[in-house]
Coordinates of C-alpha atoms in Angstrom, one line a residue:
M1 CA -123.4 -16.4 15.7
G2 CA -123.9 -19.7 13.2
V3 CA -125.9 -22.5 14.5
Q4 CA -129.1 -20.8 15.5
T5 CA -131.6 -23.9 16.3
W6 CA -131.8 -27.3 15.9
V7 CA -133.9 -29.0 14.0
D8 CA -135.1 -33.2 15.3
Y9 CA -133.8 -35.7 12.6
Q10 CA -135.1 -39.0 13.0
G11 CA -134.9 -39.0 17.1
S12 CA -131.9 -37.2 17.1
F13 CA -132.4 -35.1 20.2
A14 CA -131.7 -38.3 22.5
F15 CA -128.2 -37.0 21.7
P16 CA -128.2 -34.0 23.5
E17 CA -131.1 -35.6 26.1
R18 CA -128.1 -38.1 26.5
M19 CA -125.8 -35.5 27.9
N20 CA -128.7 -34.1 29.9
V21 CA -128.9 -31.1 27.7
T22 CA -132.8 -29.9 27.7
I23 CA -134.1 -29.0 24.5
V24 CA -136.7 -25.9 24.9
P25 CA -138.1 -23.5 21.4
Q26 CA -136.2 -21.0 20.4
A27 CA -137.1 -17.8 21.3
R28 CA -137.7 -15.3 18.5
G29 CA -137.7 -11.7 18.6
P30 CA -140.2 -9.8 16.0
P31 CA -139.2 -9.4 12.6
N32 CA -137.4 -7.1 11.4
T33 CA -138.2 -4.5 8.3
E34 CA -136.4 -6.2 5.1
F35 CA -134.6 -4.4 2.6
Y36 CA -133.7 -5.7 -0.7
V37 CA -129.9 -4.8 -1.7
N38 CA -127.8 -4.9 -5.1
P39 CA -124.7 -6.4 -3.7
K40 CA -122.9 -4.5 -7.0
T41 CA -124.2 -0.9 -6.4
G42 CA -125.8 -0.6 -2.8
Q43 CA -129.1 0.4 -3.9
L44 CA -132.0 -0.9 -3.6
V45 CA -133.9 -3.5 -5.7
P46 CA -136.3 -1.8 -7.5
D47 CA -139.9 -3.5 -7.2
W48 CA -138.2 -6.5 -5.7
V49 CA -141.1 -8.2 -3.8
P50 CA -140.8 -11.7 -1.8
P51 CA -143.8 -14.1 -2.4
D52 CA -146.6 -13.7 0.2
N53 CA -147.0 -16.7 2.9
A54 CA -149.4 -19.1 0.9
E55 CA -146.9 -18.9 -1.8
V56 CA -144.2 -19.9 -0.1
T57 CA -145.9 -22.8 2.2
A58 CA -147.3 -23.9 -0.9
A59 CA -144.3 -23.9 -2.6
L60 CA -142.2 -25.2 0.3
Q61 CA -144.8 -28.4 -0.2
R62 CA -144.1 -28.7 -3.7
F63 CA -140.1 -28.9 -2.8
L64 CA -140.6 -31.4 0.1
D65 CA -143.1 -33.6 -2.1
A66 CA -140.0 -33.5 -5.1
L67 CA -137.2 -34.0 -2.9
M68 CA -138.9 -37.2 -1.1
P69 CA -138.0 -39.9 -3.4
Y70 CA -134.6 -39.3 -2.7
E71 CA -134.3 -39.1 0.8
H72 CA -133.5 -42.8 1.7
M73 CA -130.2 -42.0 -0.8
V74 CA -128.9 -38.8 1.0
H75 CA -129.8 -38.7 4.4
P76 CA -127.8 -39.6 6.7
G77 CA -125.6 -39.7 4.3
Y78 CA -124.6 -41.7 0.9
F79 CA -124.9 -45.5 2.4
N80 CA -127.6 -45.5 -0.2
F81 CA -126.7 -43.6 -3.3
P82 CA -127.3 -45.2 -6.3
P83 CA -124.9 -46.3 -8.7
P84 CA -123.7 -43.8 -11.3
N85 CA -125.8 -45.1 -14.1
Q86 CA -129.0 -44.9 -12.1
I87 CA -128.7 -41.8 -10.4
P88 CA -132.0 -39.8 -10.7
E89 CA -131.6 -36.7 -13.2
D90 CA -133.4 -34.7 -10.4
L91 CA -130.2 -35.0 -8.0
L92 CA -128.1 -34.1 -11.1
M93 CA -129.3 -31.5 -12.6
P94 CA -128.9 -27.5 -11.8
F95 CA -130.6 -26.6 -8.4
K96 CA -132.4 -23.7 -11.1
D97 CA -134.0 -26.6 -13.4
F98 CA -134.9 -28.8 -10.5
V99 CA -136.7 -25.5 -8.9
K100 CA -138.4 -24.7 -12.2
K101 CA -139.5 -28.2 -13.2
Y102 CA -140.9 -28.9 -9.5
N103 CA -142.5 -25.0 -9.7
C104 CA -141.6 -24.6 -6.5
S105 CA -139.2 -21.0 -6.9
A106 CA -141.2 -19.2 -4.4
A107 CA -139.4 -21.2 -1.7
I108 CA -136.3 -20.2 -2.8
P109 CA -135.6 -16.5 -1.4
R110 CA -136.5 -18.3 2.4
L111 CA -134.5 -21.1 2.0
W112 CA -131.5 -18.8 0.4
D113 CA -131.6 -16.4 2.9
S114 CA -131.7 -18.5 5.7
T115 CA -128.5 -21.4 5.0
A116 CA -128.8 -21.8 0.8
S117 CA -126.5 -18.9 0.5
G118 CA -124.1 -21.0 2.0
V119 CA -123.3 -23.2 -1.0
G120 CA -121.9 -20.3 -3.2
D121 CA -123.4 -20.6 -6.7
T122 CA -126.8 -22.4 -5.2
M123 CA -128.8 -22.5 -8.5
N124 CA -126.3 -23.8 -10.2
V125 CA -124.6 -26.6 -8.2
P126 CA -125.9 -30.2 -8.9
T127 CA -129.3 -30.3 -6.9
L128 CA -127.8 -33.0 -4.2
Y129 CA -125.4 -30.2 -2.8
A130 CA -128.6 -27.5 -2.8
L131 CA -130.6 -29.8 -1.0
Q132 CA -127.8 -30.7 1.3
G133 CA -127.3 -27.4 2.1
S134 CA -130.8 -26.3 2.5
G135 CA -133.4 -28.9 1.7
Y136 CA -135.1 -31.5 3.6
I137 CA -134.1 -30.2 7.1
M138 CA -135.3 -25.9 6.1
A139 CA -138.3 -27.2 4.3
R140 CA -139.6 -29.1 7.4
T141 CA -139.0 -26.0 9.2
F142 CA -140.7 -23.7 7.7
L143 CA -143.8 -25.9 7.0
G144 CA -143.5 -26.7 11.1
Q145 CA -143.3 -30.3 10.4
A146 CA -140.1 -31.0 12.2
A147 CA -139.5 -30.0 15.9
S148 CA -136.7 -27.6 16.4
G149 CA -135.2 -26.5 19.5
V150 CA -132.0 -24.9 21.5
P151 CA -130.5 -26.1 24.8
S152 CA -132.5 -24.2 28.0
S153 CA -129.6 -22.1 28.3
G154 CA -129.5 -20.4 24.9
R155 CA -126.0 -21.8 24.1
V156 CA -125.7 -24.6 21.6
A157 CA -122.4 -24.7 23.1
E158 CA -123.5 -26.3 26.4
L159 CA -123.9 -29.6 24.8
Y160 CA -120.0 -29.8 23.4
E161 CA -118.8 -28.8 26.6
K162 CA -120.8 -31.5 28.5
V163 CA -119.4 -33.9 26.1
A164 CA -115.7 -32.4 27.0
D165 CA -116.9 -33.0 30.8
F166 CA -117.9 -37.0 29.9
L167 CA -114.8 -37.4 28.0
G168 CA -112.6 -35.6 30.5
S169 CA -108.8 -36.3 29.8
D170 CA -109.0 -38.3 26.9
V171 CA -109.7 -34.5 25.1
L172 CA -106.4 -32.7 24.0
F173 CA -107.6 -29.4 23.0
E174 CA -105.9 -26.7 20.8
T175 CA -103.5 -29.6 19.9
M176 CA -101.8 -30.0 15.7
V177 CA -101.4 -33.3 14.4
L178 CA -97.7 -32.9 12.5
T179 CA -97.1 -36.6 11.6
T180 CA -99.1 -39.4 10.7
T181 CA -98.7 -43.4 10.1
R182 CA -101.2 -44.8 8.4
T183 CA -101.0 -49.1 8.3
A184 CA -103.5 -52.4 8.1
R185 CA -102.0 -52.6 11.7
G186 CA -103.3 -49.2 12.9
V187 CA -102.5 -45.6 13.2
T188 CA -99.6 -43.8 15.1
L189 CA -100.3 -39.7 15.3
R190 CA -97.5 -37.0 16.4
V191 CA -99.2 -33.7 17.8
K192 CA -98.6 -30.9 19.6
N193 CA -100.0 -28.9 21.8
P194 CA -99.9 -24.9 22.0
Q195 CA -97.1 -25.2 24.8
G196 CA -94.7 -27.1 22.2
K197 CA -95.2 -30.4 24.2
T198 CA -95.5 -33.4 22.0
S199 CA -97.4 -36.8 22.3
C200 CA -97.6 -39.7 20.6
I201 CA -101.2 -41.4 19.7
E202 CA -101.1 -44.8 19.1
A203 CA -104.9 -46.2 18.2
K204 CA -106.7 -49.1 16.3
R205 CA -108.4 -46.9 14.0
L206 CA -108.8 -43.2 13.1
L207 CA -111.9 -41.6 13.2
L208 CA -111.4 -38.1 11.3
A209 CA -114.3 -35.2 11.9
I210 CA -112.7 -32.7 9.7
E211 CA -113.3 -30.7 6.2
P212 CA -111.1 -33.1 4.1
T213 CA -109.5 -30.4 2.4
S214 CA -105.8 -30.7 1.2
Q215 CA -104.4 -28.3 3.6
N216 CA -106.7 -30.1 6.9
L217 CA -105.4 -33.5 5.1
S218 CA -101.9 -32.8 4.9
P219 CA -100.6 -34.5 7.7
F220 CA -102.4 -37.8 7.3
D221 CA -99.8 -39.1 4.5
L222 CA -102.5 -39.4 2.5
D223 CA -101.6 -42.3 -0.7
K224 CA -102.5 -41.3 -4.4
T225 CA -106.0 -43.0 -4.4
E226 CA -106.9 -40.5 -1.4
R227 CA -105.3 -37.5 -3.2
D228 CA -107.6 -38.3 -6.3
V229 CA -110.9 -38.6 -4.4
F230 CA -110.1 -35.4 -2.1
G231 CA -108.6 -33.0 -5.2
K232 CA -112.3 -33.4 -6.5
F233 CA -114.0 -31.9 -3.5
K234 CA -115.0 -27.7 -4.7
F235 CA -115.4 -25.2 -1.4
P236 CA -116.8 -22.1 -0.7
T237 CA -116.0 -20.3 2.3
S238 CA -118.2 -19.1 5.1
Y239 CA -118.4 -16.1 7.3
V240 CA -120.6 -15.0 10.4
G241 CA -120.4 -12.8 13.5
F242 CA -121.8 -9.8 15.1
L243 CA -121.0 -6.0 13.4
R244 CA -122.0 -2.3 14.2
H245 CA -121.7 0.6 12.0
P246 CA -123.3 3.9 13.0
S247 CA -125.1 4.0 9.1
L248 CA -126.9 1.0 9.9
Q249 CA -130.1 1.3 11.5
N250 CA -132.2 -0.8 14.5
G251 CA -135.4 -2.6 13.2
F252 CA -133.9 -3.4 9.7
S253 CA -132.0 -6.1 7.6
Y254 CA -130.4 -6.4 4.7
A255 CA -130.7 -9.5 2.0
V256 CA -129.0 -9.4 -1.6
R257 CA -130.4 -9.5 -5.0
T258 CA -129.6 -9.6 -8.3
T259 CA -131.3 -7.5 -10.7
S260 CA -131.5 -9.9 -13.6
P261 CA -135.0 -10.6 -14.6
E262 CA -135.2 -14.0 -13.1
S263 CA -134.6 -12.7 -9.4
Y264 CA -137.9 -11.5 -9.5
T265 CA -139.2 -15.2 -10.4
Y266 CA -136.7 -15.8 -7.4
L267 CA -134.2 -18.5 -9.6
D268 CA -131.5 -15.7 -9.3
F269 CA -129.3 -14.7 -6.3
P270 CA -125.9 -13.2 -6.0
T271 CA -122.9 -15.6 -6.2
A272 CA -119.3 -16.0 -3.6
P273 CA -118.2 -13.4 -2.3
V274 CA -121.0 -12.0 -1.6
V275 CA -122.5 -10.7 2.1
G276 CA -125.9 -12.7 1.9
R277 CA -127.6 -10.8 4.9
L278 CA -127.5 -8.3 7.7
Y279 CA -129.9 -8.8 10.1
Y280 CA -130.3 -6.5 13.0
L281 CA -130.6 -7.9 16.3
S282 CA -130.6 -5.7 18.9
G283 CA -129.5 -2.6 21.3
T284 CA -129.7 1.5 20.5
N285 CA -126.1 0.9 19.0
A286 CA -127.3 -1.4 16.4
L287 CA -126.1 -5.1 16.8
Y288 CA -126.2 -6.7 13.2
R289 CA -125.3 -10.7 12.7
F290 CA -123.9 -11.1 9.2
I291 CA -123.4 -13.8 6.6
A292 CA -120.8 -13.7 4.5
V293 CA -119.9 -16.3 1.6
G294 CA -116.4 -16.1 -0.1
T295 CA -114.8 -18.2 -2.6
E296 CA -112.7 -20.9 -1.9
K297 CA -109.5 -18.8 -2.4
D298 CA -111.2 -15.8 0.2
T299 CA -109.9 -15.4 3.9
S300 CA -111.1 -13.1 6.3
N301 CA -109.1 -10.1 5.2
N302 CA -110.9 -10.3 1.9
I303 CA -114.4 -11.2 2.9
K304 CA -114.0 -8.1 5.7
K305 CA -113.3 -5.6 2.6
V306 CA -116.2 -7.2 1.0
I307 CA -118.1 -5.9 3.8
S308 CA -116.7 -2.7 3.9
K309 CA -117.5 -1.9 0.9
H310 CA -120.9 -3.4 0.6
I311 CA -121.5 -1.0 3.2
K312 CA -119.9 2.2 2.2
D313 CA -122.0 1.5 -1.0
M314 CA -125.2 1.4 0.5
I315 CA -124.4 4.2 1.9
E316 CA -122.9 6.0 -1.4
A317 CA -126.7 5.1 -3.0
G318 CA -128.5 6.4 -0.4
T319 CA -129.5 3.0 1.3
L320 CA -128.2 3.9 4.4
P321 CA -127.7 7.4 6.3
P322 CA -124.4 9.0 6.0
S323 CA -122.2 8.5 9.2
N324 CA -118.5 9.0 10.1
G325 CA -118.0 5.4 11.0
T326 CA -116.2 2.2 10.3
V327 CA -116.9 -1.3 10.7
E328 CA -116.4 -2.8 14.1
Y329 CA -116.3 -6.7 14.8
A330 CA -118.0 -7.3 17.8
V331 CA -117.3 -10.7 16.9
F332 CA -115.7 -12.5 13.5
A333 CA -115.5 -16.2 12.8
D334 CA -114.1 -18.1 10.1
H335 CA -115.8 -21.4 9.2
G336 CA -113.7 -21.7 6.6
H337 CA -113.9 -24.2 3.8
M338 CA -118.0 -25.5 4.1
H339 CA -120.3 -27.2 1.9
A340 CA -118.0 -29.8 0.2
H341 CA -119.3 -30.6 -3.4
V342 CA -118.2 -31.9 -6.8
T343 CA -119.7 -31.4 -10.5
A344 CA -122.6 -33.4 -12.2
K345 CA -119.6 -35.1 -14.5
E346 CA -118.1 -36.2 -11.6
L347 CA -121.1 -38.2 -9.7
R348 CA -121.8 -40.0 -12.6
A349 CA -118.7 -41.0 -12.8
G350 CA -118.9 -42.9 -9.5
F351 CA -117.4 -40.0 -7.5
I352 CA -119.5 -40.7 -4.2
Q353 CA -118.7 -44.6 -5.0
K354 CA -115.0 -43.5 -4.6
L355 CA -115.6 -41.4 -1.6
Y356 CA -117.2 -44.2 0.3
S357 CA -114.5 -46.6 -0.3
L358 CA -112.3 -44.8 1.1
Q359 CA -113.9 -45.5 4.4
G360 CA -111.7 -47.8 6.7
R361 CA -108.7 -47.8 4.0
K362 CA -105.4 -47.6 6.0
N363 CA -107.3 -47.9 9.2
T364 CA -109.1 -44.2 8.6
W365 CA -112.8 -43.6 9.0
Y366 CA -114.5 -39.9 8.2
T367 CA -117.3 -38.3 9.3
G368 CA -118.6 -34.8 8.6
A369 CA -120.8 -32.8 6.4
A370 CA -119.0 -33.9 3.0
W371 CA -120.1 -37.2 4.2
S372 CA -123.7 -36.2 4.9
G373 CA -125.2 -33.4 5.5
Q374 CA -124.8 -29.8 6.3
F375 CA -127.0 -30.1 9.9
S376 CA -125.7 -31.1 13.4
T377 CA -129.3 -33.3 13.8
V378 CA -128.3 -35.3 10.4
L379 CA -125.2 -35.8 11.1
W380 CA -125.4 -36.6 14.8
K381 CA -128.0 -39.6 13.0
F382 CA -125.0 -40.2 10.0
N383 CA -122.4 -41.0 13.3
E384 CA -124.8 -43.5 14.8
E385 CA -124.8 -45.2 11.6
L386 CA -121.1 -45.3 11.1
L387 CA -119.8 -45.7 13.9
P388 CA -121.1 -49.6 14.4
R389 CA -119.2 -49.8 11.1
L390 CA -115.9 -48.2 12.5
I391 CA -115.8 -50.6 15.5
Q392 CA -116.8 -54.1 13.6
G393 CA -114.1 -57.0 14.3
L394 CA -112.2 -54.5 17.2

């Protein structure tokens, strides 16, 4: 429902291959007929036409060319990010301004519909975070410059199952951290499993791979320095899954667009909370994959209401045929807070340097998209660079 394919990044497929997971090209079905809908009314956006393939390809190449000078600063992590007074303005300006500057607007609808919508207010965040959510990786994929694939089983979960088998009893599943003591001498965690059994874990060093929200970090006895840094992050929320509704028709997909003049020049897109896309998958009783983005305060229940209203509005507007049915979720997955980002002002104040200064503090290290990028393979490469630092001196 979430990750659809892996895109190779600097030999990162070596990781699944190490775990005996065979990578094959992703099988794709026939394209759907696409409709473009105003999320505020459910009506079709009049005369909205996507750019043709030639325009998209040329714009994607201009987009990638413009980003190339900065790749070493941001991928696979921010190890080489410049000091505040040397950050390129291209990375700080609102993404919309970057797109205008490099004349690559024709590339944006494809990027937005794939992964960029997850950033929330995509066109107005600093370009740094737009490219981490849908930059080098997606541009190279669409241009055919990077190999992509999935496990031969068709299940990306296979990799993590193989890792779990490899680690064996060292993995504690569905275990909640209750309290933590982190000192210069080591780390102690008290944890509880679903059956209520508590255990004590003692380690020399701790690696956290969770989204650094205040709720996630609450058991980890943060000090003021850590709270001040993590408290700067802003997060949209992401939701994916499969649904059915009798008004949704086989072979069609529905993407959302605004009706502003800039929408027609591919510079304006809806902001959260919004159903980014309803994409027909298969079956006579149409099964649709949905992608929805919420604000930091949204919950699964809120987003389910947004989805139901979106479909109801399309029916009332005549975009969908009427029916007496309701939304039926085959699966609904709350991916929680994602796309951690800060303002350009915070970046100019040295946020990245403050964030990375926490690596190793109180024997605690961090990995995840907030420290790297929003793609699995980029994160695997980040871990290759991080882990030697983590174990140095042990």
